[in-house]
Structures are given as C-alpha cells and as structure tokens.
C-alpha cells in the first residue's frame, strides 16, 4: 500500500489532511484482493467452550412478549462455516479454507419451529439477507469479496381486503335501484288512475 508521503509528497497540516483524503480514495479504487498469510483469530470472549456450544446450537435473539406486544417473526442466531457462498452478481464461489484458517459467520434465520403468535392467513415470515466480507478461493488466488448471508426475519402482513365495504356498496346500490323501480311503478299507476278518472 502506498504511504501518504509517496502519494502526495506535501508537507504541513492542511496538506496532510488532503493527502489522507487522496489516500482513502486511492485505497477504494484498488482491487479487493487480499493476500492471507496468517489465520484470523476468534475474539477472546468466544474462546470459552460454554459460549461456543451455545452459539453452535443456536440462540434465540428476541425478547419475550411483554404486555400486548409479541414478536411477529422470531429469529435464531447460528454460527456457520459454509464451503461456498453467493456473490453480489449471483455467481457461486468457493470459500478459502485450510487447516489453520476457518471462516465463521453469524447468521440469523427465521425460526419456524415454535408456535406462531399471529394466524398464518394474515402474515408470513420472509428471510432477509445482507452481505459480509469473506476470503474466496478463485482459481488458486485468495480474493476478498462480499457473499450473501442470512441477516434476519421480516414479517409481511397481508392488507385486509375491502370485501365488506364493496358488499355494503353493492347492497346500497341494489336498495336504491329497488326504490327507483317502485317510484316508477307508483308514477305509472297514478298516471293510469288519472286517465281512468277522466
């Protein structure tokens, strides 16, 4: 990676700030290839066996219902180590793995095992996805790229149809039509009665 002095070659505080901005732009334009020399270490708080077992079996990440509110679509957090992943363009790529290097992702999936708090005819749970960086193995080269992972559960509620409103409107129109017919009949009867009387 280029240093700030070689990229700009300027001095002074204002020049240093400008150089830093230029360096950030330059680093964004570079290709996302990353040579991997040492395996990534898990954080120390995940090294404990109890925490690891709890994460492997999945952990519920939603609060218990309080008052009148409950979770529409609960989600379960899982720790996964996939062998392949879907890239942003939809292609499938193999993830880099070795004896010392293992990639771990924390994914949140829809929990369909438990009882659903809302009736199924009115709502459904849909899986949401996001992208996370992963080291891919593309024809022997290690490349840092984004892959799709499960990120949560979305509740989709069906809009209530206007059947009742439409039925009321239909009934109202029928009643109005019946009243018009009766008025016409009364009008024609009164005209015939007037003719007969004269």
PDB file of C-alpha atoms in Angstrom:
ATOM      1  CA  UNK A   1       0.000   0.000   0.000  1.00  0.00           C
ATOM      2  CA  UNK A   2       1.292   3.485  -0.802  1.00  0.00           C
ATOM      3  CA  UNK A   3       2.258   5.734   2.092  1.00  0.00           C
ATOM      4  CA  UNK A   4       0.943   9.273   2.400  1.00  0.00           C
ATOM      5  CA  UNK A   5       4.338  10.823   1.688  1.00  0.00           C
ATOM      6  CA  UNK A   6       4.844   8.895  -1.561  1.00  0.00           C
ATOM      7  CA  UNK A   7       1.270   9.546  -2.666  1.00  0.00           C
ATOM      8  CA  UNK A   8       1.318  13.321  -2.102  1.00  0.00           C
ATOM      9  CA  UNK A   9       4.833  14.457  -1.223  1.00  0.00           C
ATOM     10  CA  UNK A  10       3.492  17.587   0.515  1.00  0.00           C
ATOM     11  CA  UNK A  11       4.112  18.982   3.975  1.00  0.00           C
ATOM     12  CA  UNK A  12       2.049  20.847   6.534  1.00  0.00           C
ATOM     13  CA  UNK A  13      -1.181  20.089   8.400  1.00  0.00           C
ATOM     14  CA  UNK A  14      -3.536  21.187   5.596  1.00  0.00           C
ATOM     15  CA  UNK A  15      -1.515  19.192   3.074  1.00  0.00           C
ATOM     16  CA  UNK A  16      -1.555  16.148   5.378  1.00  0.00           C
ATOM     17  CA  UNK A  17      -5.362  16.239   5.550  1.00  0.00           C
ATOM     18  CA  UNK A  18      -5.567  16.496   1.760  1.00  0.00           C
ATOM     19  CA  UNK A  19      -3.144  13.587   1.421  1.00  0.00           C
ATOM     20  CA  UNK A  20      -5.227  11.476   3.771  1.00  0.00           C
ATOM     21  CA  UNK A  21      -8.341  12.094   1.663  1.00  0.00           C
ATOM     22  CA  UNK A  22      -6.429  11.195  -1.505  1.00  0.00           C
ATOM     23  CA  UNK A  23      -5.095   8.020   0.117  1.00  0.00           C
ATOM     24  CA  UNK A  24      -8.613   6.958   1.115  1.00  0.00           C
ATOM     25  CA  UNK A  25      -9.852   7.488  -2.443  1.00  0.00           C
ATOM     26  CA  UNK A  26      -6.868   5.568  -3.807  1.00  0.00           C
ATOM     27  CA  UNK A  27      -7.490   2.626  -1.446  1.00  0.00           C
ATOM     28  CA  UNK A  28     -11.162   2.464  -2.531  1.00  0.00           C
ATOM     29  CA  UNK A  29     -10.161   2.207  -6.188  1.00  0.00           C
ATOM     30  CA  UNK A  30      -7.813  -0.718  -5.653  1.00  0.00           C
ATOM     31  CA  UNK A  31      -8.983  -4.253  -6.395  1.00  0.00           C
ATOM     32  CA  UNK A  32     -10.415  -6.164  -3.419  1.00  0.00           C
ATOM     33  CA  UNK A  33      -7.714  -8.854  -3.492  1.00  0.00           C
ATOM     34  CA  UNK A  34      -6.146  -9.625  -0.148  1.00  0.00           C
ATOM     35  CA  UNK A  35      -3.213 -11.978   0.396  1.00  0.00           C
ATOM     36  CA  UNK A  36      -3.838 -14.019   3.524  1.00  0.00           C
ATOM     37  CA  UNK A  37      -0.741 -15.068   5.416  1.00  0.00           C
ATOM     38  CA  UNK A  38      -1.936 -15.782   8.959  1.00  0.00           C
ATOM     39  CA  UNK A  39      -5.277 -17.245  10.110  1.00  0.00           C
ATOM     40  CA  UNK A  40      -7.781 -14.908  11.701  1.00  0.00           C
ATOM     41  CA  UNK A  41      -8.263 -15.452  15.427  1.00  0.00           C
ATOM     42  CA  UNK A  42     -11.626 -15.530  17.156  1.00  0.00           C
ATOM     43  CA  UNK A  43     -12.203 -12.873  19.832  1.00  0.00           C
ATOM     44  CA  UNK A  44     -11.238 -13.929  23.336  1.00  0.00           C
ATOM     45  CA  UNK A  45     -14.829 -13.830  24.612  1.00  0.00           C
ATOM     46  CA  UNK A  46     -15.792 -16.531  22.068  1.00  0.00           C
ATOM     47  CA  UNK A  47     -12.947 -18.839  23.058  1.00  0.00           C
ATOM     48  CA  UNK A  48     -14.877 -20.102  26.088  1.00  0.00           C
ATOM     49  CA  UNK A  49     -16.392 -23.513  25.477  1.00  0.00           C
ATOM     50  CA  UNK A  50     -19.771 -22.713  27.030  1.00  0.00           C
ATOM     51  CA  UNK A  51     -20.324 -19.723  24.751  1.00  0.00           C
ATOM     52  CA  UNK A  52     -19.194 -21.712  21.719  1.00  0.00           C
ATOM     53  CA  UNK A  53     -21.596 -24.607  22.424  1.00  0.00           C
ATOM     54  CA  UNK A  54     -24.476 -22.191  22.962  1.00  0.00           C
ATOM     55  CA  UNK A  55     -23.786 -20.474  19.639  1.00  0.00           C
ATOM     56  CA  UNK A  56     -23.404 -23.742  17.728  1.00  0.00           C
ATOM     57  CA  UNK A  57     -26.831 -24.968  18.812  1.00  0.00           C
ATOM     58  CA  UNK A  58     -28.456 -21.623  18.010  1.00  0.00           C
ATOM     59  CA  UNK A  59     -29.591 -18.907  20.351  1.00  0.00           C
ATOM     60  CA  UNK A  60     -32.876 -17.044  20.371  1.00  0.00           C
ATOM     61  CA  UNK A  61     -32.330 -13.328  19.813  1.00  0.00           C
ATOM     62  CA  UNK A  62     -35.730 -11.890  20.612  1.00  0.00           C
ATOM     63  CA  UNK A  63     -37.396 -10.679  23.781  1.00  0.00           C
ATOM     64  CA  UNK A  64     -40.255 -12.455  25.488  1.00  0.00           C
ATOM     65  CA  UNK A  65     -43.726 -10.966  24.887  1.00  0.00           C
ATOM     66  CA  UNK A  66     -44.477  -8.092  27.255  1.00  0.00           C
ATOM     67  CA  UNK A  67     -47.971  -6.687  27.667  1.00  0.00           C
ATOM     68  CA  UNK A  68     -49.981  -6.849  24.445  1.00  0.00           C
ATOM     69  CA  UNK A  69     -46.953  -6.937  22.128  1.00  0.00           C
ATOM     70  CA  UNK A  70     -45.221 -10.069  20.852  1.00  0.00           C
ATOM     71  CA  UNK A  71     -42.635 -10.845  18.208  1.00  0.00           C
ATOM     72  CA  UNK A  72     -44.214 -11.496  14.819  1.00  0.00           C
ATOM     73  CA  UNK A  73     -41.313 -13.467  13.308  1.00  0.00           C
ATOM     74  CA  UNK A  74     -38.715 -14.755  15.781  1.00  0.00           C
ATOM     75  CA  UNK A  75     -35.166 -15.395  14.570  1.00  0.00           C
ATOM     76  CA  UNK A  76     -32.418 -17.765  15.690  1.00  0.00           C
ATOM     77  CA  UNK A  77     -28.735 -16.843  15.566  1.00  0.00           C
ATOM     78  CA  UNK A  78     -26.430 -19.574  14.269  1.00  0.00           C
ATOM     79  CA  UNK A  79     -22.705 -19.860  13.767  1.00  0.00           C
ATOM     80  CA  UNK A  80     -21.973 -21.334  10.328  1.00  0.00           C
ATOM     81  CA  UNK A  81     -18.882 -22.283   8.323  1.00  0.00           C
ATOM     82  CA  UNK A  82     -20.051 -22.645   4.711  1.00  0.00           C
ATOM     83  CA  UNK A  83     -17.854 -24.087   1.969  1.00  0.00           C
ATOM     84  CA  UNK A  84     -19.293 -21.794  -0.742  1.00  0.00           C
ATOM     85  CA  UNK A  85     -21.153 -18.513  -0.942  1.00  0.00           C
ATOM     86  CA  UNK A  86     -23.270 -16.457  -3.329  1.00  0.00           C
ATOM     87  CA  UNK A  87     -21.596 -13.292  -4.603  1.00  0.00           C
ATOM     88  CA  UNK A  88     -23.329 -10.000  -5.439  1.00  0.00           C
ATOM     89  CA  UNK A  89     -23.657 -10.920  -9.115  1.00  0.00           C
ATOM     90  CA  UNK A  90     -25.417 -14.197  -8.208  1.00  0.00           C
ATOM     91  CA  UNK A  91     -22.490 -16.493  -9.007  1.00  0.00           C
ATOM     92  CA  UNK A  92     -21.381 -19.195  -6.594  1.00  0.00           C
ATOM     93  CA  UNK A  93     -17.790 -19.101  -5.300  1.00  0.00           C
ATOM     94  CA  UNK A  94     -15.775 -21.415  -3.050  1.00  0.00           C
ATOM     95  CA  UNK A  95     -14.596 -20.012   0.275  1.00  0.00           C
ATOM     96  CA  UNK A  96     -10.919 -20.314   1.123  1.00  0.00           C
ATOM     97  CA  UNK A  97     -10.192 -22.821   3.893  1.00  0.00           C
ATOM     98  CA  UNK A  98      -7.106 -24.582   5.233  1.00  0.00           C
ATOM     99  CA  UNK A  99      -6.056 -26.489   8.349  1.00  0.00           C
ATOM    100  CA  UNK A 100      -5.216 -23.274  10.207  1.00  0.00           C
ATOM    101  CA  UNK A 101      -7.789 -20.961   8.615  1.00  0.00           C
ATOM    102  CA  UNK A 102     -11.543 -21.364   9.035  1.00  0.00           C
ATOM    103  CA  UNK A 103     -14.142 -18.713   8.232  1.00  0.00           C
ATOM    104  CA  UNK A 104     -17.074 -18.339  10.621  1.00  0.00           C
ATOM    105  CA  UNK A 105     -20.246 -16.322  10.027  1.00  0.00           C
ATOM    106  CA  UNK A 106     -23.050 -15.435  12.426  1.00  0.00           C
ATOM    107  CA  UNK A 107     -26.364 -15.761  10.585  1.00  0.00           C
ATOM    108  CA  UNK A 108     -29.910 -15.054  11.762  1.00  0.00           C
ATOM    109  CA  UNK A 109     -32.543 -17.401  10.350  1.00  0.00           C
ATOM    110  CA  UNK A 110     -36.320 -17.453  10.659  1.00  0.00           C
ATOM    111  CA  UNK A 111     -37.410 -19.737  13.498  1.00  0.00           C
ATOM    112  CA  UNK A 112     -40.265 -21.839  12.104  1.00  0.00           C
ATOM    113  CA  UNK A 113     -40.183 -24.478  14.842  1.00  0.00           C
ATOM    114  CA  UNK A 114     -42.023 -22.616  17.580  1.00  0.00           C
ATOM    115  CA  UNK A 115     -45.688 -21.546  17.735  1.00  0.00           C
ATOM    116  CA  UNK A 116     -46.546 -18.526  15.611  1.00  0.00           C
ATOM    117  CA  UNK A 117     -48.091 -15.586  17.523  1.00  0.00           C
ATOM    118  CA  UNK A 118     -50.224 -14.446  14.544  1.00  0.00           C
ATOM    119  CA  UNK A 119     -52.518 -16.501  12.295  1.00  0.00           C
ATOM    120  CA  UNK A 120     -50.787 -17.678   9.118  1.00  0.00           C
ATOM    121  CA  UNK A 121     -53.534 -16.468   6.772  1.00  0.00           C
ATOM    122  CA  UNK A 122     -52.772 -12.829   7.642  1.00  0.00           C
ATOM    123  CA  UNK A 123     -48.964 -12.822   7.732  1.00  0.00           C
ATOM    124  CA  UNK A 124     -45.857 -14.715   6.696  1.00  0.00           C
ATOM    125  CA  UNK A 125     -42.208 -14.676   7.728  1.00  0.00           C
ATOM    126  CA  UNK A 126     -39.671 -13.899   4.989  1.00  0.00           C
ATOM    127  CA  UNK A 127     -35.913 -14.408   5.277  1.00  0.00           C
ATOM    128  CA  UNK A 128     -33.780 -11.278   4.922  1.00  0.00           C
ATOM    129  CA  UNK A 129     -30.246 -11.275   3.541  1.00  0.00           C
ATOM    130  CA  UNK A 130     -27.234  -8.986   3.724  1.00  0.00           C
ATOM    131  CA  UNK A 131     -23.641  -9.168   2.512  1.00  0.00           C
ATOM    132  CA  UNK A 132     -20.499  -9.895   4.521  1.00  0.00           C
ATOM    133  CA  UNK A 133     -16.842  -9.970   3.537  1.00  0.00           C
ATOM    134  CA  UNK A 134     -15.261 -13.393   3.021  1.00  0.00           C
ATOM    135  CA  UNK A 135     -11.984 -14.714   1.617  1.00  0.00           C
ATOM    136  CA  UNK A 136     -12.755 -16.586  -1.601  1.00  0.00           C
ATOM    137  CA  UNK A 137     -10.628 -19.130  -3.444  1.00  0.00           C
ATOM    138  CA  UNK A 138     -10.846 -18.163  -7.126  1.00  0.00           C
ATOM    139  CA  UNK A 139      -8.615 -20.376  -9.306  1.00  0.00           C
ATOM    140  CA  UNK A 140      -5.950 -20.622  -6.608  1.00  0.00           C
ATOM    141  CA  UNK A 141      -5.965 -16.907  -5.659  1.00  0.00           C
ATOM    142  CA  UNK A 142      -7.274 -15.557  -2.367  1.00  0.00           C
ATOM    143  CA  UNK A 143      -9.755 -12.747  -3.035  1.00  0.00           C
ATOM    144  CA  UNK A 144     -11.684 -10.669  -0.507  1.00  0.00           C
ATOM    145  CA  UNK A 145     -15.275 -10.247  -1.702  1.00  0.00           C
ATOM    146  CA  UNK A 146     -18.828  -9.990  -0.393  1.00  0.00           C
ATOM    147  CA  UNK A 147     -21.057 -13.049  -0.012  1.00  0.00           C
ATOM    148  CA  UNK A 148     -24.735 -13.247   0.904  1.00  0.00           C
ATOM    149  CA  UNK A 149     -25.634 -14.329   4.455  1.00  0.00           C
ATOM    150  CA  UNK A 150     -28.931 -14.613   6.331  1.00  0.00           C
ATOM    151  CA  UNK A 151     -29.365 -11.469   8.419  1.00  0.00           C
ATOM    152  CA  UNK A 152     -32.833 -11.623   9.948  1.00  0.00           C
ATOM    153  CA  UNK A 153     -36.516 -12.359   9.609  1.00  0.00           C
ATOM    154  CA  UNK A 154     -39.079  -9.948   8.181  1.00  0.00           C
ATOM    155  CA  UNK A 155     -42.795 -10.049   8.941  1.00  0.00           C
ATOM    156  CA  UNK A 156     -45.038  -9.464   5.918  1.00  0.00           C
ATOM    157  CA  UNK A 157     -48.674  -8.664   6.760  1.00  0.00           C
ATOM    158  CA  UNK A 158     -51.403  -9.017   4.146  1.00  0.00           C
ATOM    159  CA  UNK A 159     -53.624  -5.980   3.732  1.00  0.00           C
ATOM    160  CA  UNK A 160     -57.213  -6.505   4.738  1.00  0.00           C
ATOM    161  CA  UNK A 161     -59.375  -6.707   1.642  1.00  0.00           C
ATOM    162  CA  UNK A 162     -62.291  -4.314   1.073  1.00  0.00           C
ATOM    163  CA  UNK A 163     -64.858  -7.089   0.659  1.00  0.00           C
ATOM    164  CA  UNK A 164     -67.170  -5.788   3.377  1.00  0.00           C
ATOM    165  CA  UNK A 165     -67.061  -2.248   2.022  1.00  0.00           C
ATOM    166  CA  UNK A 166     -67.735  -3.470  -1.517  1.00  0.00           C
ATOM    167  CA  UNK A 167     -70.607  -5.668  -0.294  1.00  0.00           C
ATOM    168  CA  UNK A 168     -72.167  -2.725   1.573  1.00  0.00           C
ATOM    169  CA  UNK A 169     -71.873  -0.548  -1.544  1.00  0.00           C
ATOM    170  CA  UNK A 170     -73.459  -3.286  -3.679  1.00  0.00           C
ATOM    171  CA  UNK A 171     -76.343  -3.716  -1.212  1.00  0.00           C
ATOM    172  CA  UNK A 172     -76.856   0.059  -1.067  1.00  0.00           C
ATOM    173  CA  UNK A 173     -76.987   0.265  -4.868  1.00  0.00           C
ATOM    174  CA  UNK A 174     -79.476  -2.641  -5.009  1.00  0.00           C
ATOM    175  CA  UNK A 175     -81.751  -0.959  -2.457  1.00  0.00           C
ATOM    176  CA  UNK A 176     -81.571   2.337  -4.367  1.00  0.00           C
ATOM    177  CA  UNK A 177     -82.455   0.538  -7.625  1.00  0.00           C
ATOM    178  CA  UNK A 178     -85.447  -1.164  -5.947  1.00  0.00           C
ATOM    179  CA  UNK A 179     -86.671   2.237  -4.640  1.00  0.00           C
ATOM    180  CA  UNK A 180     -86.367   3.750  -8.143  1.00  0.00           C
ATOM    181  CA  UNK A 181     -88.394   0.882  -9.638  1.00  0.00           C
ATOM    182  CA  UNK A 182     -91.136   1.340  -7.010  1.00  0.00           C
ATOM    183  CA  UNK A 183     -91.276   5.084  -7.700  1.00  0.00           C
ATOM    184  CA  UNK A 184     -91.597   4.421 -11.424  1.00  0.00           C
ATOM    185  CA  UNK A 185     -94.377   1.886 -10.787  1.00  0.00           C
ATOM    186  CA  UNK A 186     -96.195   4.319  -8.491  1.00  0.00           C
ATOM    187  CA  UNK A 187     -95.818   7.088 -11.059  1.00  0.00           C
ATOM    188  CA  UNK A 188     -97.186   4.914 -13.876  1.00  0.00           C
ATOM    189  CA  UNK A 189    -100.084   3.716 -11.652  1.00  0.00           C
ATOM    190  CA  UNK A 190    -101.024   7.279 -10.705  1.00  0.00           C
ATOM    191  CA  UNK A 191    -100.980   8.280 -14.393  1.00  0.00           C
ATOM    192  CA  UNK A 192    -103.258   5.341 -15.353  1.00  0.00           C
ATOM    193  CA  UNK A 193    -105.604   6.179 -12.447  1.00  0.00           C
ATOM    194  CA  UNK A 194    -105.789   9.816 -13.599  1.00  0.00           C
ATOM    195  CA  UNK A 195    -106.572   8.738 -17.166  1.00  0.00           C
ATOM    196  CA  UNK A 196    -109.268   6.336 -15.980  1.00  0.00           C
ATOM    197  CA  UNK A 197    -110.857   9.020 -13.791  1.00  0.00           C
ATOM    198  CA  UNK A 198    -111.014  11.498 -16.665  1.00  0.00           C
TER     199      UNK A 198
END
